[in-house]
Amino acid sequence: MPILKKAHDSLGLRTSPGVFFSSALIALLFVVVTILFTDSVDSIFSAASGWIMTNLGWFYILGVTTFLLFLVGIAFTHYGRVRLGGDDERPEHSNLAWFSMLFAAGIGTILMFWGVAEPISHFANPPMQDVEPQSVEAAEGAMGFALYHFGLHTWTIFALPGLCFGYFIYKRRLPPRVSSIFAPLLGGRIYGPIGKTIDVVAIIGTVFGVATSVGLGTLQINAGLAQLFGIQESGITQIALIAIVTVMAGVSVALGLDKGIKRLSNLNIGMAVMLLVFVLVTGPSLYLLKGMIESAGIYAEALPRLAFWNDTFADSGWQNTWTVFYWAWTITWSPFVGIFIARISRGRTVREFIGGVLGLPVLFSVIWFSIFGMGAFHIELEGGGGLVERVVDDGDIPGALFEFLGNFPLAGLVSGIAILLVVIFFVTSVDSTAMVLDMMAAGHEDKAPMHQRLFWAVLMGLVAATMLVATGKDGLDALQQVITVVGLPFFVMGFVMMYSLVRGIREDLGERPEPVTRQWPEVRSAEELEAAQERPAPEVVVQTRAIPEDDGDDGEPEAIRVPGNGAHAQQPDAPVGTGTKEN
């Protein structure tokens, strides 16, 4: 549209006008409408989220487990050797830097918020109806559910779109947009209205998903400041906190990926490990070490059941407010995390990508929840208690971590460090999201004007503040309702992504040749057997389907020789994998 193009140019932007302005308008419209018509917005989202939880909760459970089985399966096929990028590319970042930047995607904030809160919540209110609250059995069940929620399934939600982005952006060199994943199905229509609609929906979902994470982080920071300095937990304080962190994220945006996100990621993962070690060393060390090993076993035992558990018999509604909320929330910002992970994973194979994304972060999550969760159980079962009272009875989930740290030496100092850690995780989440949203809106990875990327950081802050403060409900409840509704279309997209990825790789990789084996004669004696065994296996010759470089030849595809034990030659037009020469 000419008017959008004119506005785009006058603002000095370098993006796609239709995608950028549509996404921005919808998000800003949500902010305005929510503030002006709070009760109506509350009732709409409450009714919609209630219907989804009641009727489609099973679909969320089935969806994530299906995604996980798909990723594990494709990693073990010959597709796992395909590289995300050119065939000769290698990873840009070391494994340590790669692992650190994975946490910049926002999972660090989740670990800080739920590390104590979730295990202690399930310990006091067991999801399974036949378990006695605050018992050893309740503790075991609580650990199983916590690791289920933040282990393989959470990272599966990130890994699936990340793998698709890595393939279609860096292998097929398509624009860094969600619509590019659907190229095998839509073809050139990814550049038309259908593709732009997909991109707008993805951007809006990402804004809401990350805003939810920002909201949870704000609640936790406010709870920590209230405990340390008596700062009131209020909407005004939370707005101020969001504004401060948004400014800090803006500074990081200005510094770029290597100087901003990468340095902050290395800093916060280092601080997180230090906090983990502090709890392990100053707490009941032997109990925590034994509990860490036992937690891994609990998770391994519980995973097959929980992956398909739908609370069918009890129908208590527990799963809707916990598991369904988690999956809906996580998948809304999976496009952002997916593009970000793909960006830092370029050059790795499909197998390396899946193994790394489902391996390293999940291992860290198991260790984190084991130390903090088992530490919380020890306080309740053998210590002075207080966690259940504050977190469950008083409903102060954001204050769980600080109540927990109050049972350790140097509680004030360590709590202050924990607040700083949450802030840094918070900043890296907003910064990396702003970078990815800008890529998704622009459709390229070229350097964008600074004010263009800053806009996305400010927009996320506005949406987070609106969901926390401007709604008529409790902040956490409001976040859950909005995100459950927004997450539904992304689950549908996930199933299409799986098909599109397999189809894309199959088209590019071509058919696998039939195996070529050594041809054995009929053997009647030991001498004939030994002679046959000495005959070399044939070389395998695979004919490429790629178009060769224009070097003046006749344009026929070349044969690729895979070294073997025997000499072999095959003409370019020979059947694939059929030629052998026996000596």
XYZ file of C-alpha atoms in Angstrom:
583
model
C 0.000 0.000 0.000
C 1.399 3.407 -0.944
C 0.451 4.996 2.382
C 2.363 2.338 4.331
C 5.361 2.674 2.031
C 5.344 6.433 2.516
C 5.144 6.105 6.312
C 7.873 3.467 6.197
C 10.243 5.741 4.276
C 9.486 8.839 6.340
C 10.353 6.958 9.554
C 13.649 5.769 8.116
C 12.766 2.069 8.453
C 14.282 -0.896 6.615
C 11.612 -3.530 6.937
C 8.531 -4.956 5.237
C 5.862 -2.231 5.642
C 2.881 -4.589 5.575
C 4.243 -7.017 8.171
C 5.771 -4.342 10.416
C 2.812 -1.980 10.610
C 0.192 -4.735 10.843
C 1.994 -6.394 13.757
C 2.637 -3.121 15.545
C -0.959 -1.950 15.074
C -2.488 -5.161 16.444
C -0.236 -5.144 19.516
C -0.855 -1.462 20.232
C -4.583 -1.959 19.667
C -4.560 -4.692 22.320
C -2.919 -2.283 24.765
C -5.438 0.489 24.119
C -8.537 -1.756 24.100
C -7.449 -3.553 27.276
C -6.993 -0.280 29.126
C -10.295 1.190 27.908
C -12.458 -1.940 28.154
C -10.821 -3.932 30.931
C -13.877 -5.918 32.047
C -14.886 -6.884 28.517
C -11.379 -8.019 27.612
C -11.169 -10.035 30.839
C -14.447 -11.803 30.158
C -13.515 -12.600 26.542
C -10.146 -14.111 27.383
C -11.558 -15.883 30.428
C -14.297 -17.558 28.390
C -11.979 -18.443 25.490
C -9.216 -19.855 27.687
C -11.760 -21.818 29.735
C -13.200 -23.430 26.604
C -9.748 -24.294 25.250
C -8.603 -25.817 28.537
C -11.746 -27.897 28.879
C -12.037 -29.143 25.302
C -8.549 -28.969 23.788
C -6.173 -29.607 26.671
C -5.583 -33.119 25.318
C -4.470 -31.615 22.000
C -1.730 -29.612 23.721
C -0.512 -32.715 25.574
C -0.525 -34.878 22.449
C 1.079 -32.173 20.343
C 4.263 -31.657 22.358
C 4.845 -35.382 22.834
C 4.405 -35.912 19.097
C 6.945 -33.158 18.386
C 9.437 -34.838 20.729
C 9.077 -38.259 19.121
C 9.449 -36.676 15.693
C 12.703 -34.913 16.606
C 14.244 -38.004 18.165
C 13.223 -40.053 15.146
C 14.598 -37.676 12.516
C 17.894 -37.354 14.403
C 18.511 -41.083 13.954
C 17.666 -41.173 10.252
C 20.068 -40.291 7.431
C 18.487 -36.831 7.528
C 20.436 -36.257 10.733
C 23.643 -35.772 8.729
C 22.235 -32.823 6.766
C 23.924 -29.558 7.707
C 22.003 -26.378 8.570
C 23.737 -24.245 5.988
C 26.139 -24.994 3.180
C 27.576 -28.491 3.053
C 31.027 -27.101 3.908
C 29.904 -24.759 6.710
C 30.993 -25.296 10.282
C 29.590 -23.861 13.558
C 30.409 -20.225 14.232
C 30.285 -20.521 18.044
C 31.958 -22.928 20.437
C 29.803 -25.394 22.356
C 30.179 -23.366 25.563
C 29.200 -20.084 23.909
C 26.352 -21.849 22.109
C 25.056 -23.311 25.370
C 25.283 -19.924 27.104
C 23.356 -18.140 24.368
C 20.606 -20.759 24.465
C 19.758 -19.333 27.878
C 19.514 -15.854 26.393
C 16.313 -17.100 24.798
C 14.563 -16.661 28.140
C 14.738 -20.081 29.768
C 16.968 -18.626 32.475
C 14.124 -16.462 33.739
C 11.897 -19.544 33.857
C 14.391 -21.496 35.952
C 14.740 -18.625 38.393
C 10.986 -18.175 38.733
C 9.861 -21.813 38.957
C 12.955 -23.575 40.377
C 11.538 -23.518 43.923
C 7.934 -22.502 43.277
C 6.850 -25.447 41.137
C 8.245 -28.353 43.194
C 6.932 -26.885 46.451
C 3.503 -26.196 44.890
C 3.100 -29.810 43.767
C 4.513 -31.001 47.082
C 1.705 -29.224 48.933
C -0.999 -29.920 46.337
C -0.127 -33.191 44.540
C -1.472 -33.439 40.969
C -2.314 -37.109 41.511
C -5.395 -37.414 43.672
C -4.305 -40.507 45.610
C -1.092 -38.933 46.978
C -0.919 -37.519 50.517
C 0.174 -33.843 50.512
C 3.624 -33.005 51.936
C 4.700 -36.648 52.012
C 7.768 -38.329 50.533
C 5.574 -39.684 47.759
C 4.318 -36.139 47.109
C 7.924 -34.912 46.869
C 8.787 -37.582 44.320
C 5.715 -36.779 42.250
C 6.420 -33.048 42.452
C 9.936 -33.546 41.111
C 8.643 -35.706 38.262
C 6.129 -33.057 37.192
C 8.602 -30.176 37.498
C 11.134 -31.935 35.266
C 8.390 -32.957 32.844
C 7.390 -29.321 32.492
C 10.914 -27.940 32.086
C 12.839 -30.835 30.580
C 12.623 -32.451 27.164
C 9.126 -31.231 26.377
C 9.865 -27.535 26.863
C 12.999 -27.691 24.737
C 11.150 -29.736 22.127
C 8.808 -26.790 21.637
C 11.850 -24.604 20.943
C 13.797 -27.174 18.919
C 11.140 -27.980 16.307
C 10.753 -24.470 14.853
C 14.462 -23.861 15.435
C 15.345 -26.845 13.261
C 12.891 -25.747 10.581
C 14.256 -22.201 10.592
C 17.826 -23.442 10.458
C 17.045 -25.565 7.414
C 14.927 -23.197 5.367
C 16.840 -20.008 6.232
C 20.400 -21.300 5.962
C 20.063 -24.298 3.648
C 17.469 -22.935 1.234
C 18.435 -19.300 1.942
C 14.856 -18.125 2.405
C 13.935 -15.029 4.458
C 14.120 -15.387 8.276
C 10.358 -15.590 8.677
C 7.919 -18.225 9.862
C 6.303 -18.298 6.419
C 9.573 -19.621 4.944
C 9.020 -22.917 6.771
C 5.912 -23.495 4.659
C 7.701 -23.001 1.322
C 7.368 -26.686 0.298
C 3.592 -26.322 0.667
C 2.947 -22.720 -0.426
C 5.730 -22.114 -2.906
C 5.905 -18.486 -4.027
C 2.808 -17.644 -1.993
C 5.014 -17.222 1.090
C 5.792 -13.784 -0.361
C 2.101 -12.942 -0.798
C -0.846 -12.252 1.533
C -0.892 -15.804 2.959
C 2.771 -15.689 3.897
C 2.493 -12.202 5.371
C -0.503 -13.283 7.455
C 1.490 -16.182 8.882
C 4.335 -13.802 9.752
C 2.050 -11.277 11.445
C 0.440 -14.014 13.561
C 3.893 -15.307 14.525
C 5.140 -11.863 15.511
C 2.049 -11.103 17.602
C 2.272 -14.468 19.348
C 5.954 -13.913 20.071
C 5.299 -10.470 21.528
C 2.652 -11.892 23.862
C 4.702 -14.943 24.776
C 7.825 -12.995 25.699
C 5.711 -10.337 27.414
C 4.384 -13.120 29.643
C 7.948 -14.094 30.516
C 8.731 -10.437 31.167
C 5.679 -10.210 33.407
C 6.729 -13.236 35.466
C 10.237 -11.832 35.822
C 8.842 -8.486 36.952
C 6.694 -10.135 39.608
C 9.744 -11.995 40.916
C 11.982 -8.921 40.969
C 9.284 -6.999 42.809
C 8.925 -9.825 45.354
C 12.676 -9.849 45.969
C 12.874 -6.085 46.400
C 9.920 -6.211 48.789
C 11.663 -8.773 50.965
C 15.051 -7.054 50.939
C 14.114 -3.388 51.015
C 10.398 -3.289 51.822
C 9.492 -1.895 48.384
C 5.753 -2.269 47.900
C 4.477 -4.914 45.484
C 2.221 -2.771 43.316
C 1.375 -1.960 39.738
C 3.356 1.276 39.815
C 6.472 -0.536 41.021
C 6.077 -3.184 38.350
C 5.679 -0.597 35.596
C 8.819 1.142 36.817
C 10.726 -2.160 36.822
C 9.600 -2.944 33.274
C 10.693 0.535 32.166
C 14.143 0.161 33.761
C 14.793 -3.246 32.253
C 13.541 -2.077 28.845
C 16.091 0.750 28.920
C 18.833 -1.720 29.846
C 17.726 -4.005 27.020
C 17.900 -1.011 24.684
C 21.549 -0.508 25.588
C 22.225 -4.176 24.878
C 20.393 -3.859 21.556
C 22.705 -1.005 20.623
C 25.772 -3.148 21.355
C 24.658 -5.968 19.041
C 24.801 -9.778 19.239
C 28.472 -10.316 20.086
C 29.007 -7.363 22.433
C 25.519 -7.348 23.944
C 23.698 -10.664 24.060
C 26.768 -12.894 23.959
C 28.561 -11.126 26.817
C 25.446 -10.913 28.974
C 24.673 -14.575 28.271
C 28.128 -15.649 29.404
C 27.756 -13.473 32.508
C 24.354 -14.753 33.565
C 25.088 -18.427 32.978
C 28.232 -17.970 35.090
C 26.240 -16.292 37.861
C 23.559 -18.986 37.678
C 26.168 -21.724 38.112
C 27.661 -19.824 41.063
C 24.225 -19.604 42.714
C 23.704 -23.312 42.097
C 27.070 -24.186 43.637
C 26.395 -21.893 46.604
C 23.152 -23.721 47.427
C 24.857 -27.094 46.994
C 27.873 -26.239 49.185
C 26.134 -24.326 51.991
C 23.031 -26.520 52.061
C 22.639 -30.227 52.894
C 25.236 -31.225 50.283
C 25.003 -35.004 50.602
C 21.210 -34.880 50.588
C 21.224 -32.696 47.453
C 23.766 -34.823 45.600
C 21.822 -38.008 46.323
C 18.602 -36.210 45.460
C 20.026 -35.027 42.132
C 20.756 -38.588 41.028
C 17.403 -39.784 42.316
C 15.581 -36.949 40.548
C 17.038 -38.042 37.223
C 15.669 -41.521 37.861
C 12.283 -40.148 38.915
C 12.112 -38.141 35.699
C 13.120 -41.105 33.528
C 10.501 -43.301 35.197
C 7.703 -40.715 35.121
C 8.296 -39.367 31.603
C 6.570 -42.120 29.562
C 3.429 -41.849 31.671
C 3.302 -38.058 32.017
C 3.941 -37.553 28.301
C 0.452 -38.969 27.637
C -1.286 -38.250 30.960
C -4.500 -36.248 30.564
C -6.030 -36.445 34.059
C -8.888 -38.407 32.487
C -10.170 -40.270 35.540
C -9.975 -37.578 38.204
C -10.705 -34.699 35.796
C -9.569 -32.286 38.502
C -8.689 -29.437 36.152
C -5.160 -29.328 37.562
C -3.504 -30.041 34.230
C -5.248 -27.147 32.519
C -3.786 -24.541 34.858
C -0.287 -26.025 34.813
C 0.728 -28.186 31.842
C -1.606 -26.672 29.247
C -0.608 -23.165 30.308
C 3.092 -24.055 30.049
C 2.780 -25.570 26.584
C 0.622 -22.714 25.281
C 2.939 -20.106 26.745
C 6.115 -21.755 25.512
C 4.917 -22.318 21.969
C 3.872 -18.688 21.504
C 7.433 -17.506 21.780
C 8.889 -20.544 20.039
C 9.195 -18.627 16.717
C 11.498 -16.131 18.432
C 13.500 -18.806 20.248
C 13.541 -20.930 17.100
C 15.018 -18.206 14.898
C 17.463 -17.209 17.619
C 18.653 -20.790 18.147
C 18.878 -21.314 14.384
C 20.938 -18.120 14.088
C 23.496 -19.293 16.648
C 23.440 -22.914 15.375
C 24.245 -22.302 11.733
C 26.710 -24.851 10.407
C 25.683 -27.684 12.723
C 24.099 -30.884 11.452
C 20.487 -31.795 12.157
C 21.712 -34.474 14.560
C 24.060 -32.073 16.370
C 21.296 -29.496 16.622
C 18.727 -31.870 18.098
C 21.248 -33.524 20.402
C 22.562 -30.190 21.641
C 19.242 -28.392 22.096
C 17.580 -31.395 23.743
C 20.702 -32.416 25.614
C 22.697 -29.634 27.242
C 19.855 -27.343 28.412
C 17.764 -30.293 29.602
C 20.699 -31.643 31.605
C 21.164 -28.237 33.215
C 17.431 -28.018 33.970
C 17.505 -31.423 35.660
C 20.435 -30.341 37.836
C 18.820 -26.969 38.630
C 15.422 -28.323 39.657
C 17.035 -31.188 41.558
C 19.162 -28.862 43.692
C 16.513 -26.231 44.344
C 13.566 -28.628 44.512
C 15.271 -31.127 46.794
C 16.567 -28.248 48.886
C 13.005 -26.986 49.290
C 11.768 -30.449 50.317
C 14.561 -30.704 52.884
C 13.493 -27.386 54.426
C 9.888 -28.576 54.709
C 10.524 -32.152 55.807
C 13.540 -31.708 58.079
C 13.991 -27.970 58.566
C 11.978 -25.023 59.786
C 9.474 -25.017 56.914
C 7.757 -21.839 55.762
C 7.870 -22.396 52.024
C 4.470 -24.070 51.763
C 2.910 -21.347 53.876
C 4.253 -18.515 51.738
C 4.068 -20.070 48.283
C 0.887 -22.140 48.532
C -1.167 -20.825 51.452
C -0.389 -17.143 50.776
C -0.138 -17.602 47.005
C 3.189 -15.761 46.779
C 4.742 -17.778 43.941
C 7.112 -14.956 42.839
C 8.587 -14.823 46.352
C 9.395 -18.550 46.519
C 13.076 -18.206 45.600
C 13.732 -15.509 48.191
C 11.942 -17.411 50.950
C 14.111 -20.386 50.016
C 17.370 -18.379 50.086
C 16.415 -17.049 53.513
C 17.357 -20.468 54.895
C 20.989 -20.133 53.749
C 23.956 -18.062 54.949
C 24.337 -14.478 53.671
C 20.660 -14.498 52.734
C 20.462 -10.768 52.004
C 23.548 -10.689 49.780
C 22.633 -13.859 47.905
C 19.055 -12.652 47.393
C 20.423 -9.423 45.955
C 22.597 -11.409 43.544
C 19.556 -13.489 42.600
C 17.611 -10.312 41.789
C 20.490 -9.121 39.613
C 20.556 -12.493 37.886
C 16.833 -12.288 37.104
C 17.345 -8.773 35.728
C 20.153 -9.917 33.435
C 18.120 -12.869 32.199
C 15.289 -10.418 31.696
C 17.476 -8.036 29.660
C 18.896 -10.763 27.410
C 15.378 -12.068 26.737
C 14.080 -8.667 25.644
C 17.245 -7.891 23.673
C 17.355 -11.164 21.753
C 13.600 -11.002 21.118
C 13.882 -7.486 19.703
C 16.611 -8.686 17.344
C 14.543 -11.653 16.148
C 11.270 -9.736 15.815
C 13.071 -7.213 13.662
C 14.416 -10.023 11.459
C 10.950 -11.565 11.165
C 9.364 -8.256 10.210
C 12.105 -7.267 7.760
C 12.700 -10.672 6.203
C 16.481 -10.310 6.233
C 19.407 -10.321 8.656
C 20.965 -7.080 7.474
C 21.746 -4.472 10.084
C 18.597 -2.482 10.832
C 18.221 1.113 12.070
C 18.601 1.296 15.831
C 15.194 2.855 16.468
C 13.573 0.026 14.517
C 14.920 -2.626 16.909
C 14.300 -0.473 19.958
C 10.643 -0.226 18.969
C 10.157 -3.945 19.547
C 11.744 -3.800 22.987
C 9.443 -0.951 24.000
C 6.402 -2.727 22.537
C 7.064 -5.862 24.604
C 7.354 -3.721 27.720
C 4.015 -2.061 26.951
C 2.233 -5.381 26.435
C 3.754 -6.862 29.602
C 2.755 -3.840 31.672
C -0.759 -3.959 30.219
C -1.282 -7.643 31.012
C 0.084 -7.223 34.527
C -1.468 -3.934 35.579
C -4.306 -2.874 33.299
C -6.318 -6.091 33.526
C -8.834 -6.530 36.288
C -7.512 -9.911 37.370
C -4.494 -11.022 39.330
C -1.393 -10.512 37.185
C -0.386 -14.167 36.922
C -3.952 -15.258 36.215
C -4.264 -12.671 33.447
C -1.024 -13.848 31.842
C -2.255 -17.447 31.862
C -5.584 -16.650 30.235
C -4.212 -14.510 27.417
C -1.404 -16.873 26.528
C -3.615 -19.986 26.477
C -5.757 -18.401 23.766
C -2.852 -17.030 21.734
C -0.993 -20.361 21.781
C -3.645 -22.460 20.008
C -2.822 -21.578 16.366
C 0.859 -22.258 16.993
C 0.137 -25.874 17.915
C -1.635 -26.342 14.600
C 1.403 -24.814 12.859
C 3.669 -27.300 14.626
C 2.124 -30.301 12.881
C 2.442 -28.579 9.514
C 6.089 -27.742 10.288
C 6.958 -31.416 10.732
C 5.517 -32.352 7.351
C 7.079 -29.360 5.630
C 10.549 -30.085 7.032
C 10.527 -33.742 5.968
C 9.250 -32.833 2.536
C 11.872 -30.107 2.139
C 14.796 -32.338 3.145
C 13.544 -35.187 0.967
C 13.299 -32.879 -2.049
C 16.806 -31.519 -1.524
C 18.513 -34.755 -0.531
C 16.969 -36.914 -3.217
C 16.486 -40.653 -3.135
C 18.912 -42.884 -1.258
C 20.744 -45.316 -3.560
C 20.291 -49.017 -3.163
C 23.110 -50.601 -1.118
C 26.007 -51.973 -3.160
C 27.564 -55.188 -1.818
C 30.379 -57.544 -2.719
C 29.103 -60.289 -5.007
C 29.895 -63.783 -3.662
C 30.418 -66.867 -5.799
C 29.168 -70.248 -4.682
C 31.605 -71.501 -2.029
C 32.318 -75.228 -1.634
C 35.621 -75.336 0.235
C 37.774 -73.522 2.788
C 40.104 -72.336 0.025
C 37.229 -70.882 -1.988
C 35.892 -69.171 1.159
C 39.278 -67.572 1.897
C 39.635 -66.453 -1.702
C 36.179 -64.915 -1.689
C 36.849 -63.106 1.564
C 39.932 -61.476 0.065
C 37.957 -59.979 -2.783
C 37.419 -56.251 -2.025
C 34.050 -54.661 -1.525
C 32.951 -52.420 -4.412
C 33.179 -48.688 -4.423
C 29.860 -46.882 -4.198
C 29.202 -44.269 -6.833
C 26.349 -41.877 -6.200
C 25.081 -39.687 -8.994
C 24.249 -36.164 -7.878
C 21.114 -34.307 -8.830
C 22.697 -30.919 -8.241
C 23.358 -28.565 -11.136
C 27.152 -28.193 -11.453
C 29.019 -24.953 -11.732
C 29.192 -23.544 -15.257
C 32.756 -24.493 -16.174
C 32.259 -25.006 -19.867
C 31.258 -28.681 -19.821
C 28.085 -30.112 -21.279
C 26.119 -29.607 -18.090
C 25.748 -33.280 -17.283
C 25.766 -34.179 -13.576
C 28.980 -35.625 -12.240
C 29.460 -38.919 -10.445
C 30.759 -38.739 -6.895
C 33.194 -41.459 -5.837
C 32.903 -42.805 -2.337
C 36.215 -44.553 -1.576
C 36.128 -48.311 -1.205
C 38.530 -51.221 -1.446
C 38.329 -51.854 -5.165
C 38.817 -49.833 -8.334
C 35.602 -48.819 -9.975
C 34.473 -46.366 -12.623
C 30.978 -45.472 -13.706
C 29.667 -43.279 -16.460
C 27.447 -40.344 -15.463
C 24.373 -41.912 -17.022
C 24.785 -45.292 -15.316
C 22.129 -46.393 -12.851
C 22.721 -45.085 -9.344
C 24.661 -47.427 -7.080
C 24.733 -50.370 -9.467
C 28.302 -50.494 -10.714
C 30.877 -52.828 -9.201
C 34.152 -54.274 -10.321
C 35.460 -57.473 -8.878
C 39.128 -58.300 -9.001
